[in-house]
Short mmCIF file of N, CA, C and O in Angstrom, two decimals:
data_model
loop_
_atom_site.label_atom_id
_atom_site.label_comp_id
_atom_site.label_asym_id
_atom_site.label_seq_id
_atom_site.Cartn_x
_atom_site.Cartn_y
_atom_site.Cartn_z
N GLN A 1 138.82 249.41 230.35
CA GLN A 1 138.44 249.38 231.75
C GLN A 1 139.53 248.70 232.58
O GLN A 1 140.21 247.80 232.11
N VAL A 2 139.67 249.19 233.79
CA VAL A 2 140.64 248.64 234.73
C VAL A 2 139.88 248.10 235.93
O VAL A 2 138.98 248.77 236.45
N GLN A 3 140.23 246.92 236.37
CA GLN A 3 139.65 246.36 237.58
C GLN A 3 140.73 246.32 238.66
O GLN A 3 141.88 245.94 238.38
N LEU A 4 140.35 246.70 239.86
CA LEU A 4 141.27 246.72 241.00
C LEU A 4 140.71 245.81 242.09
O LEU A 4 139.54 245.94 242.46
N VAL A 5 141.54 244.91 242.57
CA VAL A 5 141.13 243.99 243.62
C VAL A 5 142.07 244.15 244.81
O VAL A 5 143.28 243.96 244.67
N GLU A 6 141.49 244.50 245.96
CA GLU A 6 142.28 244.69 247.18
C GLU A 6 142.17 243.47 248.08
O GLU A 6 141.19 242.73 248.03
N SER A 7 143.16 243.32 248.93
CA SER A 7 143.12 242.28 249.96
C SER A 7 144.03 242.70 251.11
O SER A 7 144.85 243.61 250.95
N GLY A 8 143.85 242.05 252.24
CA GLY A 8 144.77 242.25 253.35
C GLY A 8 144.24 243.03 254.53
O GLY A 8 144.93 243.20 255.52
N GLY A 9 143.01 243.51 254.45
CA GLY A 9 142.46 244.23 255.59
C GLY A 9 142.15 243.29 256.74
O GLY A 9 142.27 242.07 256.62
N GLY A 10 141.74 243.86 257.87
CA GLY A 10 141.38 243.04 259.01
C GLY A 10 141.33 243.84 260.29
O GLY A 10 141.35 245.07 260.27
N LEU A 11 141.28 243.10 261.38
CA LEU A 11 141.22 243.68 262.72
C LEU A 11 142.57 243.50 263.39
O LEU A 11 143.12 242.39 263.40
N VAL A 12 143.10 244.58 263.95
CA VAL A 12 144.40 244.52 264.61
C VAL A 12 144.39 245.44 265.81
O VAL A 12 143.66 246.44 265.83
N GLN A 13 145.19 245.12 266.80
CA GLN A 13 145.31 245.99 267.96
C GLN A 13 146.22 247.17 267.66
O GLN A 13 147.09 247.09 266.78
N ALA A 14 146.01 248.23 268.40
CA ALA A 14 146.87 249.41 268.24
C ALA A 14 148.33 249.01 268.42
O ALA A 14 148.66 248.22 269.32
N GLY A 15 149.17 249.55 267.55
CA GLY A 15 150.59 249.20 267.56
C GLY A 15 150.93 248.06 266.62
O GLY A 15 152.12 247.81 266.37
N GLY A 16 149.93 247.39 266.11
CA GLY A 16 150.15 246.27 265.22
C GLY A 16 150.38 246.69 263.78
O GLY A 16 150.47 247.88 263.47
N SER A 17 150.46 245.68 262.91
CA SER A 17 150.76 245.92 261.49
C SER A 17 149.80 245.16 260.60
O SER A 17 149.28 244.10 260.98
N LEU A 18 149.59 245.71 259.42
CA LEU A 18 148.84 245.05 258.37
C LEU A 18 149.49 245.40 257.04
O LEU A 18 150.11 246.46 256.90
N ARG A 19 149.30 244.52 256.07
CA ARG A 19 149.79 244.79 254.71
C ARG A 19 148.63 244.62 253.75
O ARG A 19 148.03 243.55 253.66
N LEU A 20 148.35 245.70 253.01
CA LEU A 20 147.31 245.67 252.00
C LEU A 20 147.94 245.44 250.63
O LEU A 20 149.03 245.92 250.34
N SER A 21 147.20 244.71 249.79
CA SER A 21 147.64 244.45 248.42
C SER A 21 146.56 244.88 247.45
O SER A 21 145.37 244.79 247.76
N CYS A 22 146.98 245.30 246.27
CA CYS A 22 146.03 245.68 245.22
C CYS A 22 146.62 245.26 243.89
O CYS A 22 147.77 245.59 243.57
N ALA A 23 145.81 244.55 243.10
CA ALA A 23 146.24 244.13 241.78
C ALA A 23 145.30 244.71 240.74
O ALA A 23 144.08 244.62 240.88
N ALA A 24 145.89 245.30 239.71
CA ALA A 24 145.11 245.86 238.61
C ALA A 24 145.09 244.88 237.45
O ALA A 24 146.10 244.24 237.16
N SER A 25 143.95 244.77 236.81
CA SER A 25 143.82 243.91 235.64
C SER A 25 142.94 244.60 234.60
O SER A 25 142.34 245.63 234.87
N GLY A 26 142.88 244.00 233.42
CA GLY A 26 142.11 244.60 232.34
C GLY A 26 143.01 245.40 231.43
O GLY A 26 144.16 245.03 231.18
N SER A 27 142.53 246.53 230.97
CA SER A 27 143.32 247.39 230.07
C SER A 27 144.21 248.30 230.90
O SER A 27 143.90 249.46 231.14
N ILE A 28 145.34 247.78 231.36
CA ILE A 28 146.18 248.48 232.33
C ILE A 28 147.22 249.39 231.69
O ILE A 28 147.92 250.13 232.39
N PHE A 29 147.31 249.38 230.36
CA PHE A 29 148.29 250.26 229.72
C PHE A 29 147.96 251.71 230.01
O PHE A 29 146.81 252.12 229.91
N GLY A 30 148.97 252.48 230.37
CA GLY A 30 148.77 253.90 230.62
C GLY A 30 148.53 254.27 232.07
O GLY A 30 148.40 255.46 232.39
N ILE A 31 148.49 253.25 232.96
CA ILE A 31 148.38 253.58 234.39
C ILE A 31 149.67 254.25 234.83
O ILE A 31 150.74 253.69 234.68
N TYR A 32 149.57 255.47 235.37
CA TYR A 32 150.77 256.20 235.72
C TYR A 32 150.91 256.45 237.23
O TYR A 32 151.97 256.88 237.70
N VAL A 33 149.85 256.22 237.97
CA VAL A 33 149.94 256.33 239.42
C VAL A 33 148.92 255.40 240.04
O VAL A 33 147.81 255.24 239.52
N MET A 34 149.32 254.78 241.13
CA MET A 34 148.40 253.96 241.94
C MET A 34 148.54 254.39 243.38
O MET A 34 149.57 254.95 243.79
N GLY A 35 147.49 254.15 244.14
CA GLY A 35 147.58 254.59 245.52
C GLY A 35 146.47 254.02 246.38
O GLY A 35 145.69 253.17 245.96
N TRP A 36 146.47 254.50 247.61
CA TRP A 36 145.48 254.10 248.61
C TRP A 36 144.82 255.33 249.22
O TRP A 36 145.49 256.31 249.53
N TYR A 37 143.53 255.22 249.35
CA TYR A 37 142.73 256.23 250.03
C TYR A 37 141.94 255.52 251.12
O TYR A 37 141.77 254.30 251.07
N ARG A 38 141.45 256.25 252.08
CA ARG A 38 140.64 255.65 253.13
C ARG A 38 139.47 256.55 253.50
O ARG A 38 139.53 257.77 253.31
N GLN A 39 138.44 255.91 254.03
CA GLN A 39 137.26 256.66 254.44
C GLN A 39 136.76 256.09 255.76
O GLN A 39 136.43 254.90 255.85
N ALA A 40 136.75 256.94 256.76
CA ALA A 40 136.22 256.57 258.07
C ALA A 40 134.74 256.91 258.11
O ALA A 40 134.28 257.79 257.36
N PRO A 41 133.96 256.26 258.97
CA PRO A 41 132.52 256.55 259.05
C PRO A 41 132.27 258.03 259.33
O PRO A 41 132.88 258.62 260.22
N GLY A 42 131.41 258.62 258.51
CA GLY A 42 131.05 260.01 258.69
C GLY A 42 132.07 261.01 258.19
O GLY A 42 131.89 262.22 258.38
N LYS A 43 133.13 260.52 257.56
CA LYS A 43 134.17 261.41 257.06
C LYS A 43 134.34 261.25 255.56
O LYS A 43 133.91 260.26 254.97
N GLN A 44 135.01 262.23 254.97
CA GLN A 44 135.28 262.16 253.54
C GLN A 44 136.45 261.23 253.26
O GLN A 44 137.30 260.99 254.12
N ARG A 45 136.48 260.72 252.05
CA ARG A 45 137.60 259.89 251.62
C ARG A 45 138.85 260.76 251.57
O ARG A 45 138.82 261.88 251.08
N GLU A 46 139.96 260.21 252.08
CA GLU A 46 141.20 260.99 252.11
C GLU A 46 142.36 260.16 251.56
O GLU A 46 142.37 258.93 251.65
N LEU A 47 143.33 260.88 251.03
CA LEU A 47 144.52 260.23 250.49
C LEU A 47 145.36 259.66 251.64
O LEU A 47 145.53 260.30 252.68
N VAL A 48 145.87 258.45 251.40
CA VAL A 48 146.81 257.84 252.34
C VAL A 48 148.21 257.88 251.74
O VAL A 48 149.14 258.41 252.33
N ALA A 49 148.36 257.31 250.54
CA ALA A 49 149.66 257.28 249.88
C ALA A 49 149.47 256.97 248.41
O ALA A 49 148.53 256.26 248.04
N THR A 50 150.36 257.50 247.59
CA THR A 50 150.37 257.18 246.17
C THR A 50 151.79 256.89 245.72
O THR A 50 152.75 257.32 246.38
N ILE A 51 151.91 256.18 244.61
CA ILE A 51 153.21 255.90 244.04
C ILE A 51 153.09 255.96 242.53
O ILE A 51 152.16 255.40 241.94
N SER A 52 154.02 256.67 241.90
CA SER A 52 153.98 256.83 240.46
C SER A 52 154.63 255.64 239.77
O SER A 52 155.30 254.82 240.41
N SER A 53 154.46 255.59 238.46
CA SER A 53 155.08 254.51 237.69
C SER A 53 156.60 254.60 237.76
O SER A 53 157.29 253.60 237.59
N GLY A 54 157.12 255.78 238.07
CA GLY A 54 158.55 255.95 238.22
C GLY A 54 159.05 255.68 239.62
O GLY A 54 160.24 255.78 239.90
N GLY A 55 158.12 255.33 240.53
CA GLY A 55 158.51 254.98 241.88
C GLY A 55 158.47 256.11 242.89
O GLY A 55 158.86 255.93 244.05
N TYR A 56 157.99 257.29 242.49
CA TYR A 56 157.89 258.40 243.44
C TYR A 56 156.70 258.18 244.36
O TYR A 56 155.57 258.02 243.91
N ALA A 57 156.95 258.22 245.67
CA ALA A 57 155.91 257.99 246.66
C ALA A 57 155.52 259.28 247.36
O ALA A 57 156.36 260.15 247.62
N ASN A 58 154.24 259.37 247.66
CA ASN A 58 153.69 260.54 248.35
C ASN A 58 152.80 260.04 249.47
O ASN A 58 152.02 259.09 249.28
N TYR A 59 152.92 260.67 250.67
CA TYR A 59 152.17 260.22 251.83
C TYR A 59 151.40 261.35 252.49
O TYR A 59 151.84 262.50 252.50
N ALA A 60 150.28 261.00 253.09
CA ALA A 60 149.59 261.94 253.97
C ALA A 60 150.47 262.14 255.21
O ALA A 60 151.16 261.22 255.66
N ASP A 61 150.43 263.34 255.76
CA ASP A 61 151.25 263.64 256.93
C ASP A 61 150.94 262.69 258.09
O ASP A 61 151.83 262.32 258.86
N SER A 62 149.69 262.27 258.19
CA SER A 62 149.27 261.45 259.32
C SER A 62 149.87 260.04 259.30
O SER A 62 149.84 259.35 260.32
N VAL A 63 150.40 259.60 258.16
CA VAL A 63 150.93 258.24 258.07
C VAL A 63 152.43 258.20 257.78
O VAL A 63 153.02 257.11 257.76
N LYS A 64 153.03 259.35 257.58
CA LYS A 64 154.47 259.39 257.29
C LYS A 64 155.26 258.75 258.43
O LYS A 64 155.00 259.00 259.60
N GLY A 65 156.21 257.90 258.04
CA GLY A 65 157.04 257.22 259.03
C GLY A 65 156.42 255.94 259.55
O GLY A 65 157.10 255.17 260.23
N ARG A 66 155.15 255.71 259.25
CA ARG A 66 154.48 254.48 259.73
C ARG A 66 154.06 253.59 258.56
O ARG A 66 154.07 252.36 258.69
N PHE A 67 153.64 254.18 257.46
CA PHE A 67 153.16 253.43 256.31
C PHE A 67 154.19 253.51 255.18
O PHE A 67 154.86 254.54 255.01
N THR A 68 154.26 252.43 254.40
CA THR A 68 155.14 252.41 253.23
C THR A 68 154.38 251.84 252.05
O THR A 68 153.84 250.74 252.13
N ILE A 69 154.36 252.61 250.96
CA ILE A 69 153.73 252.14 249.73
C ILE A 69 154.83 251.64 248.80
O ILE A 69 155.92 252.22 248.73
N SER A 70 154.55 250.56 248.08
CA SER A 70 155.54 250.02 247.17
C SER A 70 154.84 249.35 245.99
O SER A 70 153.65 249.00 246.07
N ARG A 71 155.59 249.18 244.92
CA ARG A 71 155.07 248.49 243.75
C ARG A 71 155.63 247.07 243.73
O ARG A 71 156.79 246.85 244.10
N GLY A 72 154.84 246.13 243.29
CA GLY A 72 155.29 244.75 243.24
C GLY A 72 156.09 244.46 242.00
O GLY A 72 156.15 245.27 241.08
N SER A 73 156.69 243.28 241.99
CA SER A 73 157.45 242.85 240.82
C SER A 73 156.53 242.58 239.64
O SER A 73 156.92 242.71 238.48
N VAL A 74 155.28 242.23 239.95
CA VAL A 74 154.26 242.09 238.91
C VAL A 74 153.73 243.48 238.61
O VAL A 74 153.34 244.22 239.51
N LYS A 75 153.73 243.84 237.35
CA LYS A 75 153.32 245.18 236.97
C LYS A 75 151.92 245.50 237.45
O LYS A 75 151.03 244.67 237.42
N ASN A 76 151.78 246.72 237.91
CA ASN A 76 150.49 247.24 238.36
C ASN A 76 149.94 246.49 239.56
O ASN A 76 148.74 246.23 239.67
N THR A 77 150.84 246.12 240.44
CA THR A 77 150.49 245.64 241.76
C THR A 77 151.09 246.61 242.76
O THR A 77 152.24 247.03 242.61
N VAL A 78 150.32 246.97 243.77
CA VAL A 78 150.80 247.93 244.74
C VAL A 78 150.47 247.42 246.14
O VAL A 78 149.45 246.76 246.35
N TYR A 79 151.37 247.72 247.08
CA TYR A 79 151.22 247.28 248.45
C TYR A 79 151.26 248.49 249.39
O TYR A 79 151.86 249.51 249.08
N LEU A 80 150.62 248.31 250.53
CA LEU A 80 150.69 249.32 251.58
C LEU A 80 151.02 248.59 252.88
O LEU A 80 150.18 247.87 253.42
N GLN A 81 152.25 248.77 253.35
CA GLN A 81 152.66 248.21 254.63
C GLN A 81 152.33 249.23 255.70
O GLN A 81 152.82 250.37 255.66
N MET A 82 151.51 248.83 256.65
CA MET A 82 151.06 249.73 257.71
C MET A 82 151.58 249.24 259.05
O MET A 82 151.21 248.14 259.49
N ASN A 83 152.43 250.02 259.66
CA ASN A 83 153.00 249.70 260.96
C ASN A 83 152.54 250.71 262.00
O ASN A 83 152.07 251.79 261.67
N SER A 84 152.71 250.33 263.25
CA SER A 84 152.34 251.23 264.38
C SER A 84 150.94 251.78 264.19
O SER A 84 150.70 252.99 264.31
N LEU A 85 150.02 250.91 263.89
CA LEU A 85 148.65 251.33 263.61
C LEU A 85 147.99 251.95 264.82
O LEU A 85 148.25 251.54 265.97
N LYS A 86 147.15 252.94 264.55
CA LYS A 86 146.43 253.67 265.58
C LYS A 86 144.93 253.52 265.35
O LYS A 86 144.50 253.29 264.21
N PRO A 87 144.11 253.66 266.39
CA PRO A 87 142.66 253.57 266.17
C PRO A 87 142.15 254.53 265.11
O PRO A 87 141.21 254.21 264.39
N GLU A 88 142.77 255.68 264.99
CA GLU A 88 142.34 256.65 263.97
C GLU A 88 142.68 256.23 262.55
O GLU A 88 142.26 256.89 261.60
N ASP A 89 143.40 255.13 262.38
CA ASP A 89 143.65 254.58 261.05
C ASP A 89 142.49 253.70 260.58
O ASP A 89 142.48 253.25 259.43
N THR A 90 141.53 253.47 261.45
CA THR A 90 140.38 252.65 261.10
C THR A 90 139.60 253.26 259.94
O THR A 90 139.37 254.47 259.91
N GLY A 91 139.21 252.41 258.99
CA GLY A 91 138.43 252.89 257.87
C GLY A 91 138.38 251.88 256.76
O GLY A 91 138.99 250.80 256.83
N LEU A 92 137.65 252.24 255.71
CA LEU A 92 137.60 251.42 254.50
C LEU A 92 138.68 251.94 253.56
O LEU A 92 138.69 253.12 253.21
N TYR A 93 139.62 251.08 253.22
CA TYR A 93 140.76 251.46 252.40
C TYR A 93 140.50 251.07 250.95
O TYR A 93 140.22 249.90 250.65
N TYR A 94 140.63 252.06 250.08
CA TYR A 94 140.38 251.86 248.66
C TYR A 94 141.67 251.97 247.86
O TYR A 94 142.45 252.91 248.04
N CYS A 95 141.85 251.05 246.95
CA CYS A 95 142.93 251.14 245.98
C CYS A 95 142.48 252.03 244.83
O CYS A 95 141.30 252.00 244.44
N ASN A 96 143.40 252.79 244.30
CA ASN A 96 143.11 253.73 243.23
C ASN A 96 144.16 253.60 242.13
O ASN A 96 145.32 253.33 242.40
N ALA A 97 143.71 253.79 240.89
CA ALA A 97 144.64 253.84 239.76
C ALA A 97 144.19 254.94 238.82
O ALA A 97 142.99 255.05 238.51
N ASP A 98 145.12 255.76 238.39
CA ASP A 98 144.86 256.80 237.39
C ASP A 98 145.53 256.39 236.09
O ASP A 98 146.70 256.01 236.08
N GLN A 99 144.78 256.50 235.02
CA GLN A 99 145.24 256.05 233.72
C GLN A 99 145.13 257.17 232.70
O GLN A 99 144.12 257.86 232.62
N LEU A 100 146.21 257.34 231.94
CA LEU A 100 146.24 258.35 230.89
C LEU A 100 146.09 257.65 229.54
O LEU A 100 146.91 256.79 229.18
N THR A 101 145.05 258.00 228.82
CA THR A 101 144.80 257.46 227.48
C THR A 101 144.67 258.64 226.54
O THR A 101 143.67 259.36 226.57
N GLY A 102 145.69 258.86 225.74
CA GLY A 102 145.71 260.05 224.90
C GLY A 102 145.82 261.28 225.80
O GLY A 102 146.81 261.45 226.51
N THR A 103 144.79 262.10 225.81
CA THR A 103 144.76 263.27 226.68
C THR A 103 143.74 263.12 227.80
O THR A 103 143.49 264.05 228.55
N GLU A 104 143.15 261.95 227.89
CA GLU A 104 142.09 261.73 228.87
C GLU A 104 142.61 260.94 230.06
O GLU A 104 143.28 259.92 229.90
N VAL A 105 142.28 261.41 231.27
CA VAL A 105 142.65 260.71 232.50
C VAL A 105 141.41 260.02 233.06
O VAL A 105 140.36 260.65 233.23
N SER A 106 141.54 258.74 233.33
CA SER A 106 140.47 257.97 233.94
C SER A 106 140.91 257.52 235.32
O SER A 106 142.08 257.15 235.51
N ARG A 107 140.00 257.56 236.26
CA ARG A 107 140.30 257.16 237.64
C ARG A 107 139.46 255.94 237.99
O ARG A 107 138.25 255.93 237.76
N TYR A 108 140.13 254.95 238.55
CA TYR A 108 139.47 253.71 238.93
C TYR A 108 139.63 253.45 240.42
O TYR A 108 140.64 253.84 241.03
N TRP A 109 138.65 252.74 240.97
CA TRP A 109 138.65 252.40 242.39
C TRP A 109 138.37 250.92 242.59
O TRP A 109 137.58 250.32 241.85
N GLY A 110 138.97 250.39 243.63
CA GLY A 110 138.62 249.05 244.05
C GLY A 110 137.38 249.10 244.92
O GLY A 110 136.80 250.16 245.17
N GLN A 111 136.98 247.92 245.40
CA GLN A 111 135.76 247.83 246.18
C GLN A 111 135.98 248.18 247.65
O GLN A 111 135.02 248.40 248.39
N GLY A 112 137.23 248.26 248.06
CA GLY A 112 137.55 248.63 249.43
C GLY A 112 137.81 247.42 250.31
O GLY A 112 137.20 246.37 250.13
N THR A 113 138.71 247.59 251.26
CA THR A 113 138.98 246.56 252.25
C THR A 113 139.01 247.23 253.63
O THR A 113 139.60 248.29 253.80
N GLN A 114 138.32 246.62 254.59
CA GLN A 114 138.16 247.23 255.90
C GLN A 114 139.39 247.01 256.78
O GLN A 114 139.91 245.90 256.89
N VAL A 115 139.82 248.09 257.40
CA VAL A 115 140.89 248.05 258.39
C VAL A 115 140.31 248.58 259.70
O VAL A 115 139.79 249.69 259.74
N THR A 116 140.39 247.77 260.74
CA THR A 116 139.89 248.17 262.05
C THR A 116 141.00 248.02 263.07
O THR A 116 141.58 246.95 263.20
N VAL A 117 141.31 249.12 263.76
CA VAL A 117 142.37 249.12 264.76
C VAL A 117 141.72 249.36 266.12
O VAL A 117 141.10 250.40 266.34
N SER A 118 141.86 248.39 267.00
CA SER A 118 141.26 248.50 268.32
C SER A 118 142.27 249.08 269.31
O SER A 118 143.47 248.87 269.20
N SER A 119 141.74 249.81 270.27
CA SER A 119 142.62 250.46 271.26
C SER A 119 142.89 249.54 272.44
O SER A 119 142.27 248.51 272.61
#
């Protein structure tokens, strides 16, 4: 089992910045991608950004050029630097980790951290 703990959410004005952090613990061997997803009220959960164990980053079109995902020096820690925040970025942000064990892929989620951007 993998446990994911997020931190760094909060309330910020439009144009401001926030940095989210996520640390994985437990049986972390085999984690090959970590990322962030978000869910706004009444909407489906959507991908924000992911980063592979090799450092390849992938972003949703809506956040390209504003958000940066990175891996920490501590293994299986991931950050999301969010700049130029917009009210439409408001939502519950979830950390995600995908783990390959043999031929089986397991997906894990954190409990979520709230990001609220006021106009």
